mmCIF file of C-alpha atoms in Angstrom:
data_model
loop_
_atom_site.group_PDB
_atom_site.id
_atom_site.type_symbol
_atom_site.label_atom_id
_atom_site.label_comp_id
_atom_site.label_asym_id
_atom_site.label_seq_id
_atom_site.Cartn_x
_atom_site.Cartn_y
_atom_site.Cartn_z
ATOM 1 C CA MET A 1 40.841 130.004 118.202
ATOM 2 C CA SER A 2 44.566 130.673 116.871
ATOM 3 C CA ILE A 3 47.241 129.213 118.591
ATOM 4 C CA ILE A 4 48.286 132.538 120.312
ATOM 5 C CA ASP A 5 44.422 132.118 122.119
ATOM 6 C CA THR A 6 46.329 129.120 124.101
ATOM 7 C CA LEU A 7 49.446 131.019 125.217
ATOM 8 C CA VAL A 8 50.083 130.651 129.092
ATOM 9 C CA THR A 9 51.164 134.083 130.608
ATOM 10 C CA ASP A 10 50.079 133.658 133.880
ATOM 11 C CA ARG A 11 51.874 131.170 135.747
ATOM 12 C CA SER A 12 52.021 131.956 139.520
ATOM 13 C CA LEU A 13 54.312 130.320 142.365
ATOM 14 C CA ALA A 14 51.077 128.828 143.647
ATOM 15 C CA ASP A 15 51.284 126.970 140.165
ATOM 16 C CA VAL A 16 54.467 125.824 141.440
ATOM 17 C CA GLN A 17 53.782 124.779 145.004
ATOM 18 C CA LEU A 18 50.973 122.858 143.750
ATOM 19 C CA TRP A 19 53.198 120.649 141.159
ATOM 20 C CA GLN A 20 56.021 120.480 143.658
ATOM 21 C CA THR A 21 52.923 119.038 146.449
ATOM 22 C CA LEU A 22 51.774 116.623 143.881
ATOM 23 C CA LYS A 23 54.982 115.233 142.533
ATOM 24 C CA ALA A 24 55.854 114.552 146.036
ATOM 25 C CA LEU A 25 52.702 112.696 147.025
ATOM 26 C CA GLY A 26 52.880 110.441 143.751
ATOM 27 C CA TRP A 27 50.279 109.163 141.867
ATOM 28 C CA GLY A 28 49.321 106.505 144.229
ATOM 29 C CA ALA A 29 49.030 108.692 146.991
ATOM 30 C CA MET A 30 46.774 111.451 144.977
ATOM 31 C CA THR A 31 43.045 111.517 145.116
ATOM 32 C CA PRO A 32 40.670 111.356 141.817
ATOM 33 C CA ASP A 33 40.702 115.043 141.659
ATOM 34 C CA GLN A 34 44.328 115.690 141.824
ATOM 35 C CA GLN A 35 45.035 112.544 139.691
ATOM 36 C CA ALA A 36 42.411 114.665 136.858
ATOM 37 C CA LEU A 37 44.543 117.520 137.575
ATOM 38 C CA TRP A 38 47.689 116.232 137.245
ATOM 39 C CA SER A 39 46.509 114.289 134.367
ATOM 40 C CA SER A 40 44.954 117.027 132.449
ATOM 41 C CA GLY A 41 47.785 119.105 130.743
ATOM 42 C CA ALA A 42 46.691 121.840 132.641
ATOM 43 C CA MET A 43 49.272 122.197 135.383
ATOM 44 C CA LYS A 44 51.298 125.175 135.118
ATOM 45 C CA GLY A 45 53.685 124.831 137.535
ATOM 46 C CA ALA A 46 56.166 122.707 135.399
ATOM 47 C CA TYR A 47 57.408 123.670 132.126
ATOM 48 C CA ASN A 48 56.830 120.142 129.902
ATOM 49 C CA ALA A 49 55.910 118.691 126.398
ATOM 50 C CA SER A 50 52.647 120.625 125.912
ATOM 51 C CA ASP A 51 54.679 123.675 126.493
ATOM 52 C CA LEU A 52 57.348 122.945 124.172
ATOM 53 C CA ASN A 53 54.864 121.898 121.544
ATOM 54 C CA ARG A 54 52.758 125.243 122.177
ATOM 55 C CA VAL A 55 55.477 127.816 121.844
ATOM 56 C CA ILE A 56 56.995 125.760 118.399
ATOM 57 C CA GLU A 57 53.466 125.959 117.281
ATOM 58 C CA ALA A 58 53.011 129.689 118.065
ATOM 59 C CA VAL A 59 56.846 130.444 116.371
ATOM 60 C CA ASN A 60 55.848 128.523 113.352
ATOM 61 C CA TYR A 61 52.481 130.168 112.807
ATOM 62 C CA LEU A 62 54.484 134.041 113.418
ATOM 63 C CA THR A 63 57.014 132.942 111.159
ATOM 64 C CA GLY A 64 54.468 132.055 108.198
ATOM 65 C CA VAL A 65 53.040 135.938 109.128
ATOM 66 C CA PHE A 66 55.993 137.190 108.885
ATOM 67 C CA GLN A 67 56.593 135.841 105.545
ATOM 68 C CA SER A 68 53.228 136.767 104.213
ATOM 69 C CA TYR A 69 54.564 140.159 104.540
ATOM 70 C CA GLY A 70 57.495 139.424 103.228
ATOM 71 C CA TYR A 71 59.984 138.927 105.987
ATOM 72 C CA ALA A 72 62.482 136.327 106.797
ATOM 73 C CA PRO A 73 62.844 135.944 110.144
ATOM 74 C CA GLY A 74 65.927 133.611 110.392
ATOM 75 C CA VAL A 75 63.866 131.046 112.236
ATOM 76 C CA SER A 76 64.997 127.494 112.294
ATOM 77 C CA GLN A 77 63.059 124.807 111.458
ATOM 78 C CA GLN A 78 61.143 123.050 114.543
ATOM 79 C CA THR A 79 58.784 120.594 115.148
ATOM 80 C CA ALA A 80 56.214 120.663 117.928
ATOM 81 C CA ASP A 81 56.514 116.891 118.491
ATOM 82 C CA TRP A 82 57.495 116.742 121.879
ATOM 83 C CA SER A 83 56.511 113.717 124.436
ATOM 84 C CA VAL A 84 56.200 113.298 127.799
ATOM 85 C CA GLY A 85 59.562 111.803 129.305
ATOM 86 C CA GLN A 86 61.284 113.383 126.426
ATOM 87 C CA THR A 87 64.209 115.500 127.499
ATOM 88 C CA PRO A 88 65.396 118.691 125.648
ATOM 89 C CA THR A 89 68.709 118.559 125.006
ATOM 90 C CA GLN A 90 70.568 122.245 125.437
ATOM 91 C CA SER A 91 71.637 122.924 122.091
ATOM 92 C CA GLN A 92 68.030 122.498 121.046
ATOM 93 C CA MET A 93 67.007 124.925 123.776
ATOM 94 C CA GLN A 94 69.109 127.075 122.410
ATOM 95 C CA VAL A 95 67.851 126.906 119.263
ATOM 96 C CA TYR A 96 63.846 127.217 120.758
ATOM 97 C CA LEU A 97 64.833 130.673 121.968
ATOM 98 C CA GLY A 98 66.802 131.797 119.649
ATOM 99 C CA ASN A 99 63.677 131.296 117.367
ATOM 100 C CA VAL A 100 61.785 133.666 119.698
ATOM 101 C CA GLN A 101 64.967 135.856 119.602
ATOM 102 C CA ALA A 102 64.619 135.927 115.787
ATOM 103 C CA LEU A 103 61.287 136.950 115.976
ATOM 104 C CA MET A 104 61.673 139.549 117.831
ATOM 105 C CA ASP A 105 65.003 140.770 116.173
ATOM 106 C CA ALA A 106 62.449 141.416 113.090
ATOM 107 C CA LEU A 107 61.028 144.214 114.620
ATOM 108 C CA ALA A 108 63.929 145.283 116.267
ATOM 109 C CA GLU A 109 62.718 148.849 116.856
ATOM 110 C CA VAL A 110 59.888 147.393 118.899
ATOM 111 C CA GLN A 111 60.315 147.432 123.104
ATOM 112 C CA PHE A 112 58.492 144.151 124.524
ATOM 113 C CA SER A 113 56.723 144.260 128.097
ATOM 114 C CA ALA A 114 58.883 141.165 129.216
ATOM 115 C CA GLU A 115 62.547 139.788 128.754
ATOM 116 C CA LEU A 116 63.380 136.819 126.703
ATOM 117 C CA PRO A 117 65.386 134.240 129.389
ATOM 118 C CA GLN A 118 68.992 134.089 128.277
ATOM 119 C CA SER A 119 68.783 130.140 128.988
ATOM 120 C CA MET A 120 66.300 127.347 129.773
ATOM 121 C CA ALA A 121 68.313 126.143 132.719
ATOM 122 C CA LEU A 122 66.598 126.733 135.682
ATOM 123 C CA LEU A 123 63.780 128.508 133.987
ATOM 124 C CA SER A 124 61.296 130.046 136.425
ATOM 125 C CA TYR A 125 57.839 130.678 135.911
ATOM 126 C CA ALA A 126 58.643 134.212 135.250
ATOM 127 C CA GLY A 127 60.897 133.130 132.641
ATOM 128 C CA ALA A 128 58.460 130.786 130.836
ATOM 129 C CA ASN A 129 55.514 133.563 131.172
ATOM 130 C CA ASN A 130 57.748 136.170 129.303
ATOM 131 C CA ILE A 131 58.319 133.636 126.459
ATOM 132 C CA GLU A 132 54.789 133.223 125.930
ATOM 133 C CA GLN A 133 53.979 136.773 126.613
ATOM 134 C CA ILE A 134 57.180 137.930 124.045
ATOM 135 C CA LEU A 135 54.572 136.140 121.484
ATOM 136 C CA VAL A 136 51.836 137.372 122.129
ATOM 137 C CA GLU A 137 52.698 141.196 121.814
ATOM 138 C CA LEU A 138 54.531 139.918 118.342
ATOM 139 C CA ASP A 139 50.838 138.495 117.366
ATOM 140 C CA ALA A 140 49.606 142.330 118.341
ATOM 141 C CA TYR A 141 52.226 144.113 116.267
ATOM 142 C CA LEU A 142 52.084 141.837 113.333
ATOM 143 C CA THR A 143 47.998 142.104 113.469
ATOM 144 C CA ALA A 144 48.509 146.061 113.685
ATOM 145 C CA MET A 145 51.243 145.896 110.729
ATOM 146 C CA GLY A 146 49.128 144.239 108.687
ATOM 147 C CA GLY A 147 45.906 146.284 109.199
ATOM 148 C CA VAL A 148 47.829 149.066 107.759
ATOM 149 C CA PHE A 149 49.319 147.780 104.610
ATOM 150 C CA ILE A 150 48.483 149.163 101.264
ATOM 151 C CA ARG A 151 47.128 146.668 99.468
ATOM 152 C CA ALA A 152 47.595 146.090 95.664
ATOM 153 C CA GLY A 153 44.613 147.930 93.750
ATOM 154 C CA MET A 154 43.914 150.066 96.500
ATOM 155 C CA PRO A 155 43.192 153.714 94.949
ATOM 156 C CA TRP A 156 43.577 155.549 98.259
ATOM 157 C CA ALA A 157 45.589 155.541 101.618
ATOM 158 C CA TYR A 158 45.247 157.192 105.255
ATOM 159 C CA ALA A 159 49.083 158.830 106.626
ATOM 160 C CA GLY A 160 47.575 161.014 109.460
ATOM 161 C CA ASN A 161 45.050 163.215 108.512
ATOM 162 C CA GLU A 162 45.734 162.729 105.195
ATOM 163 C CA VAL A 163 43.947 160.697 102.551
ATOM 164 C CA TYR A 164 46.045 160.056 99.680
ATOM 165 C CA VAL A 165 44.712 158.930 96.115
ATOM 166 C CA ALA A 166 46.489 157.068 93.389
ATOM 167 C CA ASN A 167 46.895 159.506 90.452
ATOM 168 C CA ASP A 168 46.124 157.383 86.931
#
């Protein structure tokens, strides 16, 4: 399974409301099932360390794909080492979003279905979905690109309905 397969693009208002409800209850008032859900890392109603790490890992993966195709997308180095309790700075979040934008810019003519948030301040669930949806789409575009490259030593290629054969 690829990191791309783990991206979350389906957060909803119900996820946010569930998170808010459990947070308001507090650990001691939660049922065992609620505590298990809270601890599972599967809560989609808040953006946390696991979300940051997942997106950074996906950006690093896609950067590697770009580089293997001969592109240098201008992504700044970030490591996926966020942990619970850490609070990111504004500059760290600017790099975070800037890296996604750099990947988008490397495919300048591509129209994405989602818009990248301008800031992580007051990030909505839709904005969080958009960040990860863009990465899913980038992976799809890169996969399609990789499927059409002419490989060194390949004696033929398709273009439209034509087959081109190398001359010796």
